[in-house]
Short mmCIF file of C-alpha atoms in Angstrom, two decimals:
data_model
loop_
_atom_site.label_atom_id
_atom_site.label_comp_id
_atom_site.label_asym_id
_atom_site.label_seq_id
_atom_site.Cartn_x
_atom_site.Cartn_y
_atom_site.Cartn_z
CA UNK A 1 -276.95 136.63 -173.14
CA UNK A 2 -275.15 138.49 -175.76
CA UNK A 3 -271.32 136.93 -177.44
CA UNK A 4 -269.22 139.29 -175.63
CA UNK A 5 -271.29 138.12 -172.14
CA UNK A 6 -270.02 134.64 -172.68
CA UNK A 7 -266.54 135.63 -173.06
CA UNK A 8 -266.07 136.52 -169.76
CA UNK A 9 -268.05 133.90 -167.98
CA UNK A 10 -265.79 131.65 -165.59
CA UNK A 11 -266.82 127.90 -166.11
CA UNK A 12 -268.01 125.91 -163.29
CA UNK A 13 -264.77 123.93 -163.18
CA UNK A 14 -262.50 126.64 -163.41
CA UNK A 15 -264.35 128.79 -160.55
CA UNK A 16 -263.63 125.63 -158.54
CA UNK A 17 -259.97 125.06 -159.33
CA UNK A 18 -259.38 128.66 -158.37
CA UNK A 19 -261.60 128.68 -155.02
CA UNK A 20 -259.39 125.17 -153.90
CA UNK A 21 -256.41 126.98 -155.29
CA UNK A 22 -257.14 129.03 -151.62
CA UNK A 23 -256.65 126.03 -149.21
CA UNK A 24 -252.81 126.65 -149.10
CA UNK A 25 -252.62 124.83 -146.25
CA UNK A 26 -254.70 122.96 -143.63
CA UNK A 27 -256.14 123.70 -140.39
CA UNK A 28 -253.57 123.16 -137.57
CA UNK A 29 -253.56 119.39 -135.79
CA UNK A 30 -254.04 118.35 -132.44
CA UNK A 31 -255.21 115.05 -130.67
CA UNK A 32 -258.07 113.86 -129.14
CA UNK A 33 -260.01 110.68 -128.14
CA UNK A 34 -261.82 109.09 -131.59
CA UNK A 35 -264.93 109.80 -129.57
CA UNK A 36 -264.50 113.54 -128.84
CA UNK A 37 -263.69 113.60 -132.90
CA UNK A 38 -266.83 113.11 -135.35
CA UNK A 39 -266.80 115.43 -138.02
CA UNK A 40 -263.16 116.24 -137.86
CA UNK A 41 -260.31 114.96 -140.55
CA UNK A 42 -257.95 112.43 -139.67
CA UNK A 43 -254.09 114.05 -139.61
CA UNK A 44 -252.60 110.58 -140.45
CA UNK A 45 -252.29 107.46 -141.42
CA UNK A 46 -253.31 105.48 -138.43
CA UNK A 47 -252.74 101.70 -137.76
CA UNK A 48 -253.88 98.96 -135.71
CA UNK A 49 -252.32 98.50 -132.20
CA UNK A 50 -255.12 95.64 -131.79
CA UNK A 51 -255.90 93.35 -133.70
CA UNK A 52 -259.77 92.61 -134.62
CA UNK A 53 -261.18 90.36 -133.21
CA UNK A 54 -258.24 90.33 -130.55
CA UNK A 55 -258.47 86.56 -130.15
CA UNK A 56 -260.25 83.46 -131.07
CA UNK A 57 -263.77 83.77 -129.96
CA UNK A 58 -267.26 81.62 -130.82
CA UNK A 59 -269.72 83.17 -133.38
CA UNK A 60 -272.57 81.19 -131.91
CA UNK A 61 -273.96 80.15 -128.79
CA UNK A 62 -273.36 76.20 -128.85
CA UNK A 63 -270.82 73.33 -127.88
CA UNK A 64 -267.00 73.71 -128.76
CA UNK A 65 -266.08 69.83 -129.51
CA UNK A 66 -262.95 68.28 -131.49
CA UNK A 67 -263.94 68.22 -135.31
CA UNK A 68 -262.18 64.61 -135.06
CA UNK A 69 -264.37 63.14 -132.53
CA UNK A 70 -267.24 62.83 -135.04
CA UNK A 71 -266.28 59.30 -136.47
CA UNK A 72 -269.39 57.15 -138.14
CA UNK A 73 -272.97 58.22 -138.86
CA UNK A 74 -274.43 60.78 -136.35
CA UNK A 75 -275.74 61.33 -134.11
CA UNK A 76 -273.05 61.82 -131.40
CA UNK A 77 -273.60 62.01 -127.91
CA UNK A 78 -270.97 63.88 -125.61
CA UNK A 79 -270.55 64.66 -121.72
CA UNK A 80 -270.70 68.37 -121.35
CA UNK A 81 -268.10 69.13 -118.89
CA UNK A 82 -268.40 72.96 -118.23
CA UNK A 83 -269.40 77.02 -119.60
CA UNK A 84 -267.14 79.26 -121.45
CA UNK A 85 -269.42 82.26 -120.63
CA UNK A 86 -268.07 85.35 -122.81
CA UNK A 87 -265.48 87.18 -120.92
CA UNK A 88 -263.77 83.93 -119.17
CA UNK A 89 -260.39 82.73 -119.38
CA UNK A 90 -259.76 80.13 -122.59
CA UNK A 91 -260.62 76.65 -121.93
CA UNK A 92 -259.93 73.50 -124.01
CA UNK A 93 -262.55 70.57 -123.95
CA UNK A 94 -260.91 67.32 -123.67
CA UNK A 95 -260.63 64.77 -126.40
CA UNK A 96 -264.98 63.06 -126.47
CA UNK A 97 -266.56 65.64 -124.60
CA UNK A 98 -268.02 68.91 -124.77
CA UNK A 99 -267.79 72.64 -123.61
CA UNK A 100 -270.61 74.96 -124.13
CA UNK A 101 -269.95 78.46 -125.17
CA UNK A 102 -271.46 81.80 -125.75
CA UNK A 103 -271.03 84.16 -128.39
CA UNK A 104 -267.73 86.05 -128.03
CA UNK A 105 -266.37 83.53 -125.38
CA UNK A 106 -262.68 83.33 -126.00
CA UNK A 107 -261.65 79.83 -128.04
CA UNK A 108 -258.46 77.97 -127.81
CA UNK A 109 -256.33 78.66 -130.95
CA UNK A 110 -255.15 75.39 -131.60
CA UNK A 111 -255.93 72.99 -134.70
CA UNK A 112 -258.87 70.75 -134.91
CA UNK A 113 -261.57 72.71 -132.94
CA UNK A 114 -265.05 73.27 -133.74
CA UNK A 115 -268.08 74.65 -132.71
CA UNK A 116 -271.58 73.20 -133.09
CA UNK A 117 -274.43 76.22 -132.89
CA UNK A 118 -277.12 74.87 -130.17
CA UNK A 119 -279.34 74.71 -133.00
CA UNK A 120 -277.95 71.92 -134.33
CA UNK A 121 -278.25 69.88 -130.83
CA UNK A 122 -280.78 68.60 -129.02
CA UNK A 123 -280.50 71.31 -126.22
CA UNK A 124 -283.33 73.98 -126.44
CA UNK A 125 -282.33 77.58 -126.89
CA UNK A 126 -282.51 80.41 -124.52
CA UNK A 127 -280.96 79.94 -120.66
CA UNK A 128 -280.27 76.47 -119.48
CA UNK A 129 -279.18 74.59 -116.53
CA UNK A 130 -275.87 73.03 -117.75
CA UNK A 131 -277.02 69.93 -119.22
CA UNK A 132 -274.44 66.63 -118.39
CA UNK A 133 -274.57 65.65 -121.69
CA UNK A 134 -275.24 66.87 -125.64
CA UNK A 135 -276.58 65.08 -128.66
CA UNK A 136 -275.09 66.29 -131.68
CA UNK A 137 -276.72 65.91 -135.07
CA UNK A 138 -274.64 67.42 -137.35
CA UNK A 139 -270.99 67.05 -137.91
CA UNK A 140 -269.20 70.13 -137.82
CA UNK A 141 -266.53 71.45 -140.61
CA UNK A 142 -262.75 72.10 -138.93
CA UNK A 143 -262.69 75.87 -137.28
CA UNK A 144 -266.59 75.82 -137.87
CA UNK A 145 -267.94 79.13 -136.37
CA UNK A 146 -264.83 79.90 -134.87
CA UNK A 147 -263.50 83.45 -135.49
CA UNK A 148 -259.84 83.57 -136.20
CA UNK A 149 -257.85 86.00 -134.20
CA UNK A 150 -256.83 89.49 -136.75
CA UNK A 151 -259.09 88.08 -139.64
CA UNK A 152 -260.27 91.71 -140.01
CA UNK A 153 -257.84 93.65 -139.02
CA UNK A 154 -253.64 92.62 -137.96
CA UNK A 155 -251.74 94.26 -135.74
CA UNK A 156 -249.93 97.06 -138.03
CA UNK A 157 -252.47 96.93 -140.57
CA UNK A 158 -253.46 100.17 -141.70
CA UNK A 159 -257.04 100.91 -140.26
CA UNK A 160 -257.78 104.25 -141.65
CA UNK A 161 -256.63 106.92 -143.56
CA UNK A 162 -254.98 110.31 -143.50
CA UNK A 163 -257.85 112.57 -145.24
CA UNK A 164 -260.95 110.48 -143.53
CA UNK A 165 -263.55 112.22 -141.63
CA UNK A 166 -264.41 110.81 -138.98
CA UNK A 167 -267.91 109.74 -138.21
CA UNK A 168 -269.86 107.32 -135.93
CA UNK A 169 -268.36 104.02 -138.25
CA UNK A 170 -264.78 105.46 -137.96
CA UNK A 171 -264.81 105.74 -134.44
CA UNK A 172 -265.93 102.18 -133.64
CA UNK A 173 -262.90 101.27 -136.21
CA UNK A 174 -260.39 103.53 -134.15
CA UNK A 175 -261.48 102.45 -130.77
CA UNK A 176 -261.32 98.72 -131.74
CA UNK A 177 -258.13 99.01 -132.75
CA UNK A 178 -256.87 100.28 -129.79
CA UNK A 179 -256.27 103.92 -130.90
CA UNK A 180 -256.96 105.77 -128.06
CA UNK A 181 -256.18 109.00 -129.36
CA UNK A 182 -255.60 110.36 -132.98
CA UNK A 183 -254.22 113.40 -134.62
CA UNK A 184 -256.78 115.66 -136.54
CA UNK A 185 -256.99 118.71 -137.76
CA UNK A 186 -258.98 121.43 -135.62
CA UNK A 187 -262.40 122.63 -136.56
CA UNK A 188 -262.28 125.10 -138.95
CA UNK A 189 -263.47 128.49 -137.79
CA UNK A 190 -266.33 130.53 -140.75
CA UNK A 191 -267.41 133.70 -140.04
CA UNK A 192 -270.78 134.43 -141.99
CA UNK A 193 -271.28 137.86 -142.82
CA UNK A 194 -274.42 139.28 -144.72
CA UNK A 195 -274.84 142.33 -146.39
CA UNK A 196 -277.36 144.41 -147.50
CA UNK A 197 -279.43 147.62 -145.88
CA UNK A 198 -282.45 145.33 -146.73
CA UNK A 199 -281.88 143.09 -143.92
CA UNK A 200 -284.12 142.35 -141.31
CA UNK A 201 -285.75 146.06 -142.07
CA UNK A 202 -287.86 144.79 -145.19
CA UNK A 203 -286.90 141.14 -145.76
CA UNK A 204 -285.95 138.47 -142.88
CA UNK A 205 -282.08 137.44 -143.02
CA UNK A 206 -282.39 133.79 -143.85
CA UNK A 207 -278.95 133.46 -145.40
CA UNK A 208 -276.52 133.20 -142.41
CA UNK A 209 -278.54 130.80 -140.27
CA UNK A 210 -278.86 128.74 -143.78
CA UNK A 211 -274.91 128.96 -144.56
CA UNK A 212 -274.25 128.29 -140.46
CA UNK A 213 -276.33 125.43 -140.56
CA UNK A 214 -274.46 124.13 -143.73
CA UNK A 215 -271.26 124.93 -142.36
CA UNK A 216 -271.75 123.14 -139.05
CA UNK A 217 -273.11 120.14 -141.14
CA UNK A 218 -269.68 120.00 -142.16
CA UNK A 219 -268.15 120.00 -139.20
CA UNK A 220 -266.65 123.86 -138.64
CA UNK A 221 -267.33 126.60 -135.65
CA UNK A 222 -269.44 129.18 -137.19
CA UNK A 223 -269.22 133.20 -136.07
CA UNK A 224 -272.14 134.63 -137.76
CA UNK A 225 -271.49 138.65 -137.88
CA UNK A 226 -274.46 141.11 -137.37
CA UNK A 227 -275.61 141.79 -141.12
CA UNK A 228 -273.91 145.17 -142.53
CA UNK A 229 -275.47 148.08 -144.36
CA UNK A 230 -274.26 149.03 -147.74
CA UNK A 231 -271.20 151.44 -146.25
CA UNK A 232 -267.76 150.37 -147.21
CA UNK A 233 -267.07 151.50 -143.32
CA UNK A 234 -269.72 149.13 -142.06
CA UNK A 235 -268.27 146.26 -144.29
CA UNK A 236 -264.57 146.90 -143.05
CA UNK A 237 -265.68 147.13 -139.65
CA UNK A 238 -267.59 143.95 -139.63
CA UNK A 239 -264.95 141.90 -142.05
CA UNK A 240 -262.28 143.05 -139.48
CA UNK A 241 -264.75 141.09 -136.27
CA UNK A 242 -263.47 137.95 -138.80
CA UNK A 243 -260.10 137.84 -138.52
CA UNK A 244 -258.89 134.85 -136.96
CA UNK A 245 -261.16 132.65 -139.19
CA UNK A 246 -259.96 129.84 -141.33
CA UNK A 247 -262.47 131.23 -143.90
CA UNK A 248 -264.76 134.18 -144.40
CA UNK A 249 -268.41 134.10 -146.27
CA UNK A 250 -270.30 136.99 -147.08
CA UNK A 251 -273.81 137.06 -149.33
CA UNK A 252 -274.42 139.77 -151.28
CA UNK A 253 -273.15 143.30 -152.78
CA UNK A 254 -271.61 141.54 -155.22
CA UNK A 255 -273.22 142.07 -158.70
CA UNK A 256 -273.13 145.83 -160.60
CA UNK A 257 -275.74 147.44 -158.78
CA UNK A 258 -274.44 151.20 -157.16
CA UNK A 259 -275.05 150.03 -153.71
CA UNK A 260 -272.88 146.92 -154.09
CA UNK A 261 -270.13 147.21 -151.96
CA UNK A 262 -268.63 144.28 -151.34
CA UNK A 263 -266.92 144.17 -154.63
CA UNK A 264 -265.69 147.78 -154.32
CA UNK A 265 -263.97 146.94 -151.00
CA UNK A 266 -262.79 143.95 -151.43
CA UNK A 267 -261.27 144.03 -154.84
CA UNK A 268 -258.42 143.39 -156.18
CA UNK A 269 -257.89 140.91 -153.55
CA UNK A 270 -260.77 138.78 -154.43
CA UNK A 271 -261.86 137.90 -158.19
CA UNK A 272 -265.22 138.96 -158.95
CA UNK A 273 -266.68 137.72 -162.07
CA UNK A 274 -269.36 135.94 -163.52
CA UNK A 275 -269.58 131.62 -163.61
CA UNK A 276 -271.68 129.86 -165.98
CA UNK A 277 -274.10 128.88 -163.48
CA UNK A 278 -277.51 129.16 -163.05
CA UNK A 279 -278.43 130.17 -159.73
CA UNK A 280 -275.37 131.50 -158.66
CA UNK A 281 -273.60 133.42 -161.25
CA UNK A 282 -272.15 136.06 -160.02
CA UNK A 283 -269.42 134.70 -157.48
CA UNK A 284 -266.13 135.89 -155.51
CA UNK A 285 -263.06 134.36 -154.14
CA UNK A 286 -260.31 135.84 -152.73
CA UNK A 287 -258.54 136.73 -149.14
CA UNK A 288 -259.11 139.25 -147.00
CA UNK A 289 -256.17 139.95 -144.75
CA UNK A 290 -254.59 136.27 -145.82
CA UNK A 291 -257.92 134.98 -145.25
CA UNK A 292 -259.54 133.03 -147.66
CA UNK A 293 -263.05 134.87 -148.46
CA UNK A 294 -265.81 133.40 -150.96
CA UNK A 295 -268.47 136.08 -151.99
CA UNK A 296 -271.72 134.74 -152.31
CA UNK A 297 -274.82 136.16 -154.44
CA UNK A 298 -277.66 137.51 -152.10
CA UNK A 299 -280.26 135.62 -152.87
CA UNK A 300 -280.58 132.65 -151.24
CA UNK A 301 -280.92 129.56 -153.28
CA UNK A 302 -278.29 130.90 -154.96
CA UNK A 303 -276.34 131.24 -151.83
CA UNK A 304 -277.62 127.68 -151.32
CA UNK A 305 -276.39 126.09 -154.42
CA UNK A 306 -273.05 128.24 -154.24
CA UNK A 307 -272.42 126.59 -150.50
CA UNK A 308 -272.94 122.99 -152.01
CA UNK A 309 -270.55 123.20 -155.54
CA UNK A 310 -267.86 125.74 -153.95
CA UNK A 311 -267.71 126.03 -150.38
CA UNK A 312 -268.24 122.39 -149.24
CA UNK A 313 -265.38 121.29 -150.98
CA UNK A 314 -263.06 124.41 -149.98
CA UNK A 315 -264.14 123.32 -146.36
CA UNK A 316 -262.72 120.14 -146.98
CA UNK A 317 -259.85 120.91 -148.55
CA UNK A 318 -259.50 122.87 -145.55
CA UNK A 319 -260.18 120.72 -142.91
CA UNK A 320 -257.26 118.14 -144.52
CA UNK A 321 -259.69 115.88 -146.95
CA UNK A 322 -259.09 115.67 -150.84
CA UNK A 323 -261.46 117.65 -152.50
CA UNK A 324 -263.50 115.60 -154.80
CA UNK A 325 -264.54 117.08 -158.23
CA UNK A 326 -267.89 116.77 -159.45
CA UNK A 327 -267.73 113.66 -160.57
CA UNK A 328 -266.90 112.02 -157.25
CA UNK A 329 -269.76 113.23 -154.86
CA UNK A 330 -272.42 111.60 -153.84
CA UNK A 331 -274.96 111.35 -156.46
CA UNK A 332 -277.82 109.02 -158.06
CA UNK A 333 -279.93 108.89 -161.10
CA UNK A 334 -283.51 109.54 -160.71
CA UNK A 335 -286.35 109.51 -162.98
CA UNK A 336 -287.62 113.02 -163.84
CA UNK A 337 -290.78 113.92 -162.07
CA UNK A 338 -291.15 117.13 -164.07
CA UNK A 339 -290.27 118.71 -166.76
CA UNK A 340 -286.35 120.06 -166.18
CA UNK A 341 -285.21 122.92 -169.04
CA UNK A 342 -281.13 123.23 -169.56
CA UNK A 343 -280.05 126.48 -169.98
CA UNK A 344 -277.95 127.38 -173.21
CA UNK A 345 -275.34 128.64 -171.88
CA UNK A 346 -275.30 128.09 -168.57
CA UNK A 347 -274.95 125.15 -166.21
CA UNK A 348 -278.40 124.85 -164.01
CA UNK A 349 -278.76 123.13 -160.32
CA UNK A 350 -282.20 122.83 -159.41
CA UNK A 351 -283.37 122.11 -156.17
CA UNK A 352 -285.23 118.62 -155.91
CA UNK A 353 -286.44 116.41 -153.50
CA UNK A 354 -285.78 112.64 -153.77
CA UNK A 355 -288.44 110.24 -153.03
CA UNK A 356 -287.10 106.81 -153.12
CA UNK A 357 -288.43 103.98 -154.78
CA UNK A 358 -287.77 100.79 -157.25
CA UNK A 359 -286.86 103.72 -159.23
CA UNK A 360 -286.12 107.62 -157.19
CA UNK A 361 -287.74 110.40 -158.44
CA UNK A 362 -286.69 114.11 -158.28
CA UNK A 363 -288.95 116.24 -157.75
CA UNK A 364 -288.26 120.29 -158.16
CA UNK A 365 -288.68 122.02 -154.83
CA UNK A 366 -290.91 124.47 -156.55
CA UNK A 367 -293.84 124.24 -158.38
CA UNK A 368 -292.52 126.92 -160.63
CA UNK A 369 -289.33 125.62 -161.47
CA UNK A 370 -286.06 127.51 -160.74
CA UNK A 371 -285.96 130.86 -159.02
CA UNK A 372 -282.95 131.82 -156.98
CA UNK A 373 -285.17 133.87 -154.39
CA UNK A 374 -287.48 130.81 -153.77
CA UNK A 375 -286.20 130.27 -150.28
CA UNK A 376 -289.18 128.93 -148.85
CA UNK A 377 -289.40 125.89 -151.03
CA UNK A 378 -286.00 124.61 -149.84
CA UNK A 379 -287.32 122.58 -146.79
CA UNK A 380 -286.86 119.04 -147.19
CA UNK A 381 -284.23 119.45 -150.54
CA UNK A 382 -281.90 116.77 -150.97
CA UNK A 383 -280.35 117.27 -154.31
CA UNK A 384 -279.07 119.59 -157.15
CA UNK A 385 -280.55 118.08 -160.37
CA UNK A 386 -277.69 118.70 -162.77
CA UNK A 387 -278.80 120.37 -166.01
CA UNK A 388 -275.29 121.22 -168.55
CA UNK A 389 -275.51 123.60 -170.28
CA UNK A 390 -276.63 123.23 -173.84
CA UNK A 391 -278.80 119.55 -173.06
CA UNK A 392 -282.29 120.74 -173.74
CA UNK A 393 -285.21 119.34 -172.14
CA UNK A 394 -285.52 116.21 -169.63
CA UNK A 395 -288.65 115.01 -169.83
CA UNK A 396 -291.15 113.63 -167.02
CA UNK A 397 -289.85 110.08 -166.70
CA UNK A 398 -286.33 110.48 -168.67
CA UNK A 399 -283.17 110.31 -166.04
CA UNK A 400 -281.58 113.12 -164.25
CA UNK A 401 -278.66 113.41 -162.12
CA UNK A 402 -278.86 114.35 -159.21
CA UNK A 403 -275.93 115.87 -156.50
CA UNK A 404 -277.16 114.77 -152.71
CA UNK A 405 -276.92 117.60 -150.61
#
């Protein structure tokens, strides 16, 4: 790569301000049950309408006795004088005997209760007659096993918030809390377009089921388009099939090549340029109609690597979440199970699969190293190892980072 190339090489960074710099504003919002939700973006703030746990309730299966009937040395013998089954009215034992209770069962919140675990009786575990009467041989602590009304969550107190996404964790949070509905923004809509004469004549199309499949990872509708020949009328005619998305992808036609057509249509609406990336440098982003568009290379682990550092977070940014920069994904350390080479000049994601350990190991996806049209080797990739520019050689055993995908 000659001086003058450099100059006009985007940095990774700046090719991602500029793609966010497209979310001008977020999908429109509309409410729904937390369970009819996963995968979308919480609209706002929301707060607790119950609170968690919603009353006092036993954390064990045992006896609930007055903490200040346990005078002298044990062991203490009580009357047991009736169930608390979970799901039963409150009940208060009297002053020297004994209730027995089940996990959950609703307790009294008064002072000076306790509740012994049936482990520390003599009462076998497992289901029991009612027994008339309970030997005791430790003395329990005030509130023992007793969960206190709102000591995870108050009424009011804010449970999630604005910018989540919602997944299987969230929604137990939001339906505990009494939030039967909550405002989210809609699924974003991505049409996938693929160009190329190529297509399915010589080569399979493998890059719009890949980018659909990434895209509905993320939560969005996908509209994949019939791929186009390399005819600016075939290209208009197929881009204008996308309108009404929240964003528009297209791989290929991008580089300098005669039949690349997407840049000749498209510009000067969308930036074309080249990104100091390795796979994946040559890169567009733009609208198209208002849209926002992001032109992917053809080949597909570039396409692959593209989705991950510049679509993924555009999607979110979309969809209402705060983008993260690099530095906030997901990521780990792993110990180099190859040889990785840094390119001088470029910043370089390699494919790698993660096998977890004492210590994980990345493993490149090929045997070969990098190659951007080494589709076939991404089954079972989760993570970009994370090469800067400029840092040489990581050696087998030396630490890599690594970007889960």
């Amino acid at each position: 790569m000659t001086e003058s190339e450099l100059l006009v090489l985007r940095s990774l960074s700046e090719h991602l301000d500029a793609v966010l710099s497209l979310a001008t504003a977020p999908t429109p919002v509309t409410t729904m049950a937390p369970s009819d939700a996963l995968g979308l973006t919480l609209a706002a703030n929301i707060y607790a309408k119950l609170a968690v746990p919603p009353f006092h309730n036993s954390a064990m299966d045992g006896f609930l006795v007055h903490h200040a009937d346990f005078n002298g040395p044990g062991p203490w013998t009580f009357p047991v004088i009736g169930d608390i089954p979970a799901g039963t009215d409150v009940r208060t034992p009297r002053r020297g005997a004994a209730l027995r209770i089940m996990t959950g069962a609703p307790v009294p919140e008064e002072p000076g209760l306790a509740v012994v675990p049936v482990e520390h009786t003599n009462i076998p575990r497992g289901p029991q007659s009612l027994p008339s009467s309970v030997t005791i041989f430790t003395a329990p602590k005030p509130s023992a096993h007793i969960r206190m009304r709102g000591e995870d969550t108050a009424i009011g107190e804010l449970t999630v918030a604005q910018g989540t996404r919602i997944d299987a964790a969230t929604i137990a949070a939001l339906v505990s809390t009494g939030n039967a509905t909550v405002p989210v923004h809609q699924p974003i809509r991505v049409s996938i377009l693929a160009t190329g004469d190529e297509l399915d004549r010589q080569i399979p199309n493998s890059n719009s089921p890949m980018l659909a499949a990434l895209c509905q990872s993320q939560g969005a509708q996908t509209h994949v388009l019939p791929a186009t020949g390399d005819t600016p009328a075939a290209l208009r005619a197929a881009l204008e099939a996308a309108k009404g998305s929240n964003l528009i992808l297209t791989t290929g036609g991008i580089s300098a090549g005669a039949f690349d057509i997407v840049r000749e249509l498209l510009s000067p609406d969308v930036w074309f340029g080249q990104v100091a990336l390795q796979p994946g440098k040559p890169q567009g982003a733009g609208t198209f109609d208002g849209i926002p568009i992001l032109c992917l290379p053809g080949n597909p682990v570039s396409a692959f690597v593209s989705f991950h550092l510049f679509v993924a977070p555009l999607m979110r940014a979309l969809s209402g979440q705060v983008p993260q920069g690099l530095d906030e994904r997901p990521q780990l350390m792993a110990s180099a199970a190859c040889e990785f080479h840094a390119d001088s000049k470029r910043d370089r994601f390699i494919p790698v699969r993660i096998k977890y350990g004492t210590t994980p190991q990345a493993i490149s996806s090929h045997r070969s190293g990098l190659g951007s049209h080494f589709v076939a080797s991404l089954a079972g990739v989760t993570g970009l190892a994370y090469l800067p520019h400029g840092t040489g050689t990581t050696a087998i055993g030396q630490p890599v980072r690594v970007l889960l995908v």
